[in-house]
Amino acid sequence: MAETSKRGTAEAPPTVVVNDLKVTYRTYASGRQVSKRMKVGRAGLRGIREVNALKGVSFVVREGDSVGIIGHNGSGKSTLLRTIAGLYPATAGTVYASSRPSLLGVNAALLQDLSGERNVILGLLALGFTKAEAEERCADVLEFAGMTEFKDLPMRTYSAGMSARLRFSIAVAREVQILLIDEALAVGDKAFLARSEQRIRELRKRAGSVFLVSHSMQSILDTCNRVIWLHQGQIRMDGDPKTVVDAYEASQ
Amino acid sequence: MADSDLSGLAERHGLQAMGVRPPFWRYLADAWRRRDFALTLAAYRLQAGTSKTRLGMGWIVLRPLLNAVIYGVIFGFVMPKSSRPDNFIAYLIVGVFIFEFFSRSFSEGARSVIQNVNLLKNLSFPRILLPISAVLQQLLELAVMVVVMVVILIVLGEPITFGWLMIIPVLLMMTLFNIGVALLAARLTVHFMDIMQIIPQITRILFYSSGIFFSLPLVFADMPELLFVAQLNPVHDFIALVRGFMVSGMPVEPLYWWVTSGFTALFLSLGVVLFWRAENLYGRDQ
C-alpha cells in the first residue's frame, strides 16, 4: 500500500490531481507495437504483452509544490510525466490540472534539420504565441539558453546539453503554471543551472508547481519540498524529501 | 483518499482533465489559433529541403518539368495522334504540374504524423496541424510551379485571358480537397502503416486515368458512359478546370465544378472529423 503524507491544515489550492491513474502499453513480445484496435486472440496475434507502466497512481499536488519523482528505470516516471502533460492518454483513471503543463522530456530535439533559432520559433508557436510574439521572444529564449552564438546551426549539430538547455528555455518562455522536467536539468554550466533554478523559484512563487524526475538525489534534495518514490508503476512512498530519499537509497 | 473525493476536489477547483480529446469546435478553434505554426513549419521545411541540393529551389520546377518531358516524348510516340489535342505540350504541362500538387499532398500528408514523432512527444498542439502543414508546403511549391507554368504557356503561344485568374479559386478549392485527402491518409497510416505501400499504386492509377497525357473525350469518343464515369474522377476534373481556363480549346464543363466541389466537401468534412476522433492516439505507440 502506498504511504501518503499528511499535509498541513492550511492547504494551498491543488494544481494537479491524479486519480487512480493506470497506463498500459500493449506490445508484441518482439517489441513491435500493437494498435489499440486489434483484439487479442485472433489468429496470428500470439505473444502480445501488456506492459502496465502505471498501476493505479493517486496524489494531489498543490500551488508552490516542487515534487521530485524517483525510482528505478522502468518504474513509470517518464510515463507519469507524459500523462500529466496530456501527451499520452490514460488507460484508466484521470489526470486533472489547473492549466496545460509544459513538459521537458528526455527525448531528443525538435527538428534536427532546422537551426536552433527556427526550432525556438516553432516551439514558441506551438506554445500558442503569435508569429510576432514568437519573433520578439526568440532572442531572449536563445539568450537564456546561452545559445545565441549557435542559433543558425542545425540542431543535429548540438550536443545533448545544448539541445536540452534550448528546450528548457522554450518551455519556460510561456508563463507556465505547471512545469514537468524529465532529467533535463543536469546539462548546463553553473550559470545556466542558476538561471533555471531561479525560473523555477519564480514559478513556484507564482503559485505554480514543478515536477522533477531525476536520478541525482542531490538535485532532488536541493530543489524539492516533496518526493514521490515510484516503484514498478505504483507509489511506494510519498512525503518529506530526506525521508523518502534515505529509504530509496537504503533499498538499493 | 477515495476516487470520488479526488474527482470532487478537482472539480471544486476547476481543474481540467488532461489527455482528453477536446470537443470538435474547440479543437478546430485551437487549430486555427495555431495556424502560424502550420504555415511556418511548412515554410521552414521547404527551405530546409531545398537547401540540401545544389539546385535548391530549382528542383521544385525541374522535377515536374522533367516528368512532363519524359511523358511527352514517350507517350507522344506510343499513343496515337487521335488521342491527344493539338496543343499537346501545353495540355501535358498543366496536367503534370497540377497532378503533382495532388500526389505530393497525398503522400506527404500520409507521412506527416508518423514522421514527426519528435514533435508529438515534446509539444502539445492540435495534431491536425501536421497534415495541414504538409499540404501548405505543397501549396508553396505549387505557387512556384504556377509561375513557371504561366511563363511556359505564354512562350507556347497560349493567349492570356481573364479566365486565367479563375485558376486561383480552383486551386484554393483543390487545396481544401488535398487537405481532406491528407487527413484521411494520415489517420489511416497511423493505424495501418501498410497504407504507405498502397499509396504509390493509387497514385499511379489516378495518374493513368486522369487524362494527363491523353484526352478523355477523344479516347472515349464513342463510349459516352465510360467517358462520364471517367469524368467523375475529381483529380481529372481539377486538372480539366485549370486547363479549361488556361489552354485554348479546352472546355470548362459544369460537371467538373459539381464533381470537384462535391468531393472537396466530402473529403474535407470526413477527413477533419475522422482525424479529430483519433486525436489522442497520435504519438502514442511510436
Short mmCIF file of C-alpha atoms in Angstrom, two decimals, chain A residues 4-252:
data_model
loop_
_atom_site.label_atom_id
_atom_site.label_comp_id
_atom_site.label_asym_id
_atom_site.label_seq_id
_atom_site.Cartn_x
_atom_site.Cartn_y
_atom_site.Cartn_z
CA THR A 4 0.65 9.19 1.72
CA SER A 5 1.95 12.18 3.55
CA LYS A 6 -0.37 14.08 5.80
CA ARG A 7 -0.39 17.67 4.60
CA GLY A 8 -0.96 20.62 6.87
CA THR A 9 -4.37 22.11 7.53
CA ALA A 10 -3.64 25.35 5.67
CA GLU A 11 -3.70 23.67 2.30
CA ALA A 12 -2.99 25.60 -0.87
CA PRO A 13 -5.32 25.02 -3.83
CA PRO A 14 -4.45 21.97 -5.91
CA THR A 15 -2.74 22.33 -9.28
CA VAL A 16 -2.58 18.66 -10.25
CA VAL A 17 -4.87 15.85 -9.14
CA VAL A 18 -4.07 12.32 -10.26
CA ASN A 19 -6.88 9.88 -9.64
CA ASP A 20 -6.12 6.15 -9.75
CA LEU A 21 -4.15 6.55 -12.95
CA LYS A 22 -3.42 3.41 -14.91
CA VAL A 23 -1.41 3.37 -18.11
CA THR A 24 -0.85 0.21 -20.09
CA TYR A 25 1.24 -0.26 -23.21
CA ARG A 26 0.46 -3.17 -25.46
CA THR A 27 3.36 -4.56 -27.45
CA TYR A 28 4.24 -7.70 -29.31
CA ALA A 29 6.80 -9.81 -27.47
CA SER A 30 9.18 -8.93 -30.29
CA GLY A 31 8.77 -5.28 -29.42
CA ARG A 32 6.52 -4.33 -32.32
CA GLN A 33 3.68 -2.06 -31.33
CA VAL A 34 0.08 -3.19 -31.35
CA SER A 35 -2.67 -0.89 -32.43
CA LYS A 36 -5.42 -0.35 -29.93
CA ARG A 37 -7.99 -1.86 -32.24
CA MET A 38 -6.51 -5.33 -32.60
CA LYS A 39 -8.14 -7.90 -30.39
CA VAL A 40 -6.04 -10.46 -28.60
CA GLY A 41 -6.88 -14.00 -29.58
CA ARG A 42 -7.20 -13.53 -33.31
CA ALA A 43 -5.01 -15.88 -35.28
CA GLY A 44 -1.52 -14.58 -35.74
CA LEU A 45 -1.57 -12.30 -32.72
CA ARG A 46 0.05 -14.56 -30.21
CA GLY A 47 2.67 -13.13 -28.00
CA ILE A 48 1.04 -9.82 -27.18
CA ARG A 49 2.42 -8.43 -23.99
CA GLU A 50 0.78 -5.86 -21.85
CA VAL A 51 3.16 -3.61 -20.01
CA ASN A 52 1.48 -1.98 -17.05
CA ALA A 53 3.53 1.17 -16.81
CA LEU A 54 1.34 2.73 -14.14
CA LYS A 55 -0.87 0.57 -11.95
CA GLY A 56 -3.08 2.97 -10.09
CA VAL A 57 -1.32 6.13 -9.01
CA SER A 58 -3.10 8.80 -6.98
CA PHE A 59 -1.86 12.01 -5.46
CA VAL A 60 -2.58 15.72 -5.15
CA VAL A 61 -0.04 18.44 -5.85
CA ARG A 62 -0.69 21.99 -4.71
CA GLU A 63 0.40 25.51 -5.56
CA GLY A 64 4.01 26.15 -4.71
CA ASP A 65 4.94 22.46 -4.52
CA SER A 66 8.09 21.17 -6.08
CA VAL A 67 7.75 17.40 -6.34
CA GLY A 68 10.67 15.09 -7.01
CA ILE A 69 9.92 11.73 -8.62
CA ILE A 70 12.44 8.97 -8.09
CA GLY A 71 12.56 5.28 -8.87
CA HIS A 72 14.30 2.63 -10.93
CA ASN A 73 14.43 2.79 -14.70
CA GLY A 74 11.16 1.44 -15.97
CA SER A 75 9.26 2.35 -12.82
CA GLY A 76 6.94 4.60 -14.80
CA LYS A 77 8.40 8.06 -14.09
CA SER A 78 8.52 9.29 -17.69
CA THR A 79 5.12 7.78 -18.42
CA LEU A 80 3.68 9.60 -15.43
CA LEU A 81 5.07 12.91 -16.61
CA ARG A 82 3.87 12.46 -20.16
CA THR A 83 0.40 11.53 -19.00
CA ILE A 84 0.20 14.55 -16.69
CA ALA A 85 1.25 16.69 -19.65
CA GLY A 86 -1.66 15.29 -21.63
CA LEU A 87 0.67 13.90 -24.28
CA TYR A 88 -0.43 10.37 -23.55
CA PRO A 89 -3.95 9.16 -22.77
CA ALA A 90 -4.69 7.25 -19.57
CA THR A 91 -5.85 3.65 -19.90
CA ALA A 92 -7.96 4.18 -16.77
CA GLY A 93 -8.26 6.89 -14.15
CA THR A 94 -7.87 10.61 -14.71
CA VAL A 95 -5.33 13.37 -14.51
CA TYR A 96 -6.64 16.85 -13.71
CA ALA A 97 -4.58 20.03 -13.98
CA SER A 98 -5.23 23.71 -13.43
CA SER A 99 -3.65 24.56 -16.78
CA ARG A 100 -1.81 22.83 -19.57
CA PRO A 101 1.55 21.67 -18.22
CA SER A 102 4.79 22.23 -20.06
CA LEU A 103 6.89 19.10 -20.42
CA LEU A 104 10.62 18.93 -20.77
CA GLY A 105 11.16 15.38 -21.97
CA VAL A 106 14.24 13.29 -22.30
CA ASN A 107 13.63 12.55 -25.94
CA ALA A 108 15.83 14.30 -28.37
CA ALA A 109 15.43 17.59 -30.06
CA LEU A 110 12.64 19.03 -32.08
CA LEU A 111 13.51 19.20 -35.76
CA GLN A 112 17.08 18.17 -36.40
CA ASP A 113 17.43 19.71 -39.83
CA LEU A 114 16.38 23.15 -38.76
CA SER A 115 18.52 25.70 -36.96
CA GLY A 116 18.25 26.34 -33.23
CA GLU A 117 16.61 29.67 -33.90
CA ARG A 118 13.95 28.13 -36.13
CA ASN A 119 13.24 25.44 -33.58
CA VAL A 120 12.75 28.14 -30.98
CA ILE A 121 10.25 29.93 -33.21
CA LEU A 122 8.37 26.71 -33.89
CA GLY A 123 8.41 25.78 -30.21
CA LEU A 124 7.01 29.19 -29.27
CA LEU A 125 4.35 28.97 -31.98
CA ALA A 126 3.33 25.56 -30.70
CA LEU A 127 3.04 27.02 -27.21
CA GLY A 128 0.44 29.40 -28.59
CA PHE A 129 2.33 32.61 -29.26
CA THR A 130 1.58 34.52 -32.48
CA LYS A 131 4.29 34.91 -35.10
CA ALA A 132 5.05 38.44 -33.94
CA GLU A 133 5.25 37.42 -30.27
CA ALA A 134 7.43 34.44 -31.13
CA GLU A 135 9.88 36.60 -33.04
CA GLU A 136 10.04 39.08 -30.18
CA ARG A 137 10.78 36.44 -27.57
CA CYS A 138 13.14 34.40 -29.69
CA ALA A 139 16.25 36.40 -28.81
CA ASP A 140 15.51 36.16 -25.08
CA VAL A 141 14.99 32.43 -25.25
CA LEU A 142 18.28 31.95 -27.07
CA GLU A 143 20.00 34.22 -24.57
CA PHE A 144 18.61 32.31 -21.59
CA ALA A 145 19.90 29.07 -23.05
CA GLY A 146 23.27 30.62 -23.80
CA MET A 147 22.82 29.62 -27.44
CA THR A 148 22.78 32.97 -29.21
CA GLU A 149 26.10 32.22 -30.87
CA PHE A 150 24.89 28.92 -32.30
CA LYS A 151 21.38 29.89 -33.30
CA ASP A 152 21.94 29.40 -37.03
CA LEU A 153 23.45 25.95 -36.79
CA PRO A 154 21.17 22.93 -37.36
CA MET A 155 20.04 21.24 -34.18
CA ARG A 156 21.56 17.95 -35.18
CA THR A 157 24.95 19.51 -34.55
CA TYR A 158 24.08 20.43 -30.98
CA SER A 159 25.31 18.41 -28.04
CA ALA A 160 22.74 16.79 -25.77
CA GLY A 161 23.35 19.54 -23.24
CA MET A 162 22.84 22.35 -25.72
CA SER A 163 19.58 20.96 -27.02
CA ALA A 164 18.31 20.27 -23.51
CA ARG A 165 19.08 23.85 -22.47
CA LEU A 166 17.29 25.14 -25.53
CA ARG A 167 14.23 23.02 -24.86
CA PHE A 168 14.12 24.16 -21.26
CA SER A 169 14.29 27.77 -22.35
CA ILE A 170 11.44 27.29 -24.80
CA ALA A 171 9.35 25.51 -22.16
CA VAL A 172 9.69 28.39 -19.65
CA ALA A 173 9.10 31.12 -22.25
CA ARG A 174 5.40 30.94 -21.63
CA GLU A 175 4.34 31.77 -18.10
CA VAL A 176 3.53 28.22 -17.32
CA GLN A 177 1.87 27.13 -14.09
CA ILE A 178 2.91 23.51 -14.15
CA LEU A 179 6.37 22.52 -15.28
CA LEU A 180 7.38 18.88 -15.74
CA ILE A 181 11.08 18.24 -16.01
CA ASP A 182 12.34 14.82 -17.02
CA GLU A 183 16.02 14.63 -16.10
CA ALA A 184 16.80 17.61 -18.25
CA LEU A 185 18.36 19.93 -15.73
CA ALA A 186 21.76 18.43 -15.16
CA VAL A 187 23.02 19.58 -18.52
CA GLY A 188 24.16 23.12 -18.14
CA ASP A 189 27.01 25.01 -16.62
CA LYS A 190 26.67 26.67 -13.24
CA ALA A 191 25.31 29.88 -14.71
CA PHE A 192 22.56 28.05 -16.59
CA LEU A 193 21.68 25.97 -13.56
CA ALA A 194 21.40 29.13 -11.50
CA ARG A 195 19.13 30.74 -14.09
CA SER A 196 16.91 27.70 -14.37
CA GLU A 197 16.61 27.32 -10.62
CA GLN A 198 15.69 30.99 -10.45
CA ARG A 199 12.95 30.49 -13.01
CA ILE A 200 11.63 27.52 -11.08
CA ARG A 201 11.55 29.55 -7.89
CA GLU A 202 9.67 32.33 -9.65
CA LEU A 203 7.24 29.78 -10.98
CA ARG A 204 6.54 28.41 -7.50
CA LYS A 205 6.09 31.93 -6.14
CA ARG A 206 3.54 32.48 -8.88
CA ALA A 207 1.63 29.59 -7.32
CA GLY A 208 2.78 27.09 -9.87
CA SER A 209 4.05 23.54 -9.36
CA VAL A 210 7.12 21.75 -10.60
CA PHE A 211 7.71 18.05 -11.08
CA LEU A 212 11.28 16.89 -11.35
CA VAL A 213 12.31 13.41 -12.41
CA SER A 214 15.93 12.83 -11.67
CA HIS A 215 18.44 10.18 -10.72
CA SER A 216 20.51 12.75 -8.90
CA MET A 217 19.38 12.64 -5.29
CA GLN A 218 21.34 15.81 -4.66
CA SER A 219 19.34 17.94 -7.08
CA ILE A 220 16.14 16.41 -5.74
CA LEU A 221 17.07 17.32 -2.19
CA ASP A 222 18.15 20.79 -3.30
CA THR A 223 15.00 21.76 -5.15
CA CYS A 224 12.06 19.68 -3.93
CA ASN A 225 9.76 20.03 -0.95
CA ARG A 226 8.20 16.64 -1.51
CA VAL A 227 9.34 13.38 -3.09
CA ILE A 228 7.35 10.53 -4.60
CA TRP A 229 9.04 7.17 -4.95
CA LEU A 230 7.62 5.24 -7.87
CA HIS A 231 8.27 1.51 -7.91
CA GLN A 232 7.01 -0.70 -10.74
CA GLY A 233 4.16 1.60 -11.57
CA GLN A 234 2.94 2.26 -8.05
CA ILE A 235 3.72 4.79 -5.36
CA ARG A 236 5.96 3.22 -2.76
CA MET A 237 6.47 6.33 -0.66
CA ASP A 238 5.32 9.94 -0.81
CA GLY A 239 6.45 12.67 1.54
CA ASP A 240 9.36 14.51 3.06
CA PRO A 241 12.35 14.55 0.69
CA LYS A 242 15.01 13.42 3.15
CA THR A 243 12.88 10.55 4.45
CA VAL A 244 11.95 9.18 1.06
CA VAL A 245 15.40 9.59 -0.46
CA ASP A 246 17.01 7.85 2.51
CA ALA A 247 14.54 4.95 2.24
CA TYR A 248 15.14 4.71 -1.51
CA GLU A 249 18.90 4.68 -1.13
CA ALA A 250 18.67 2.15 1.66
CA SER A 251 16.77 -0.19 -0.63
CA GLN A 252 19.49 -0.14 -3.31
#
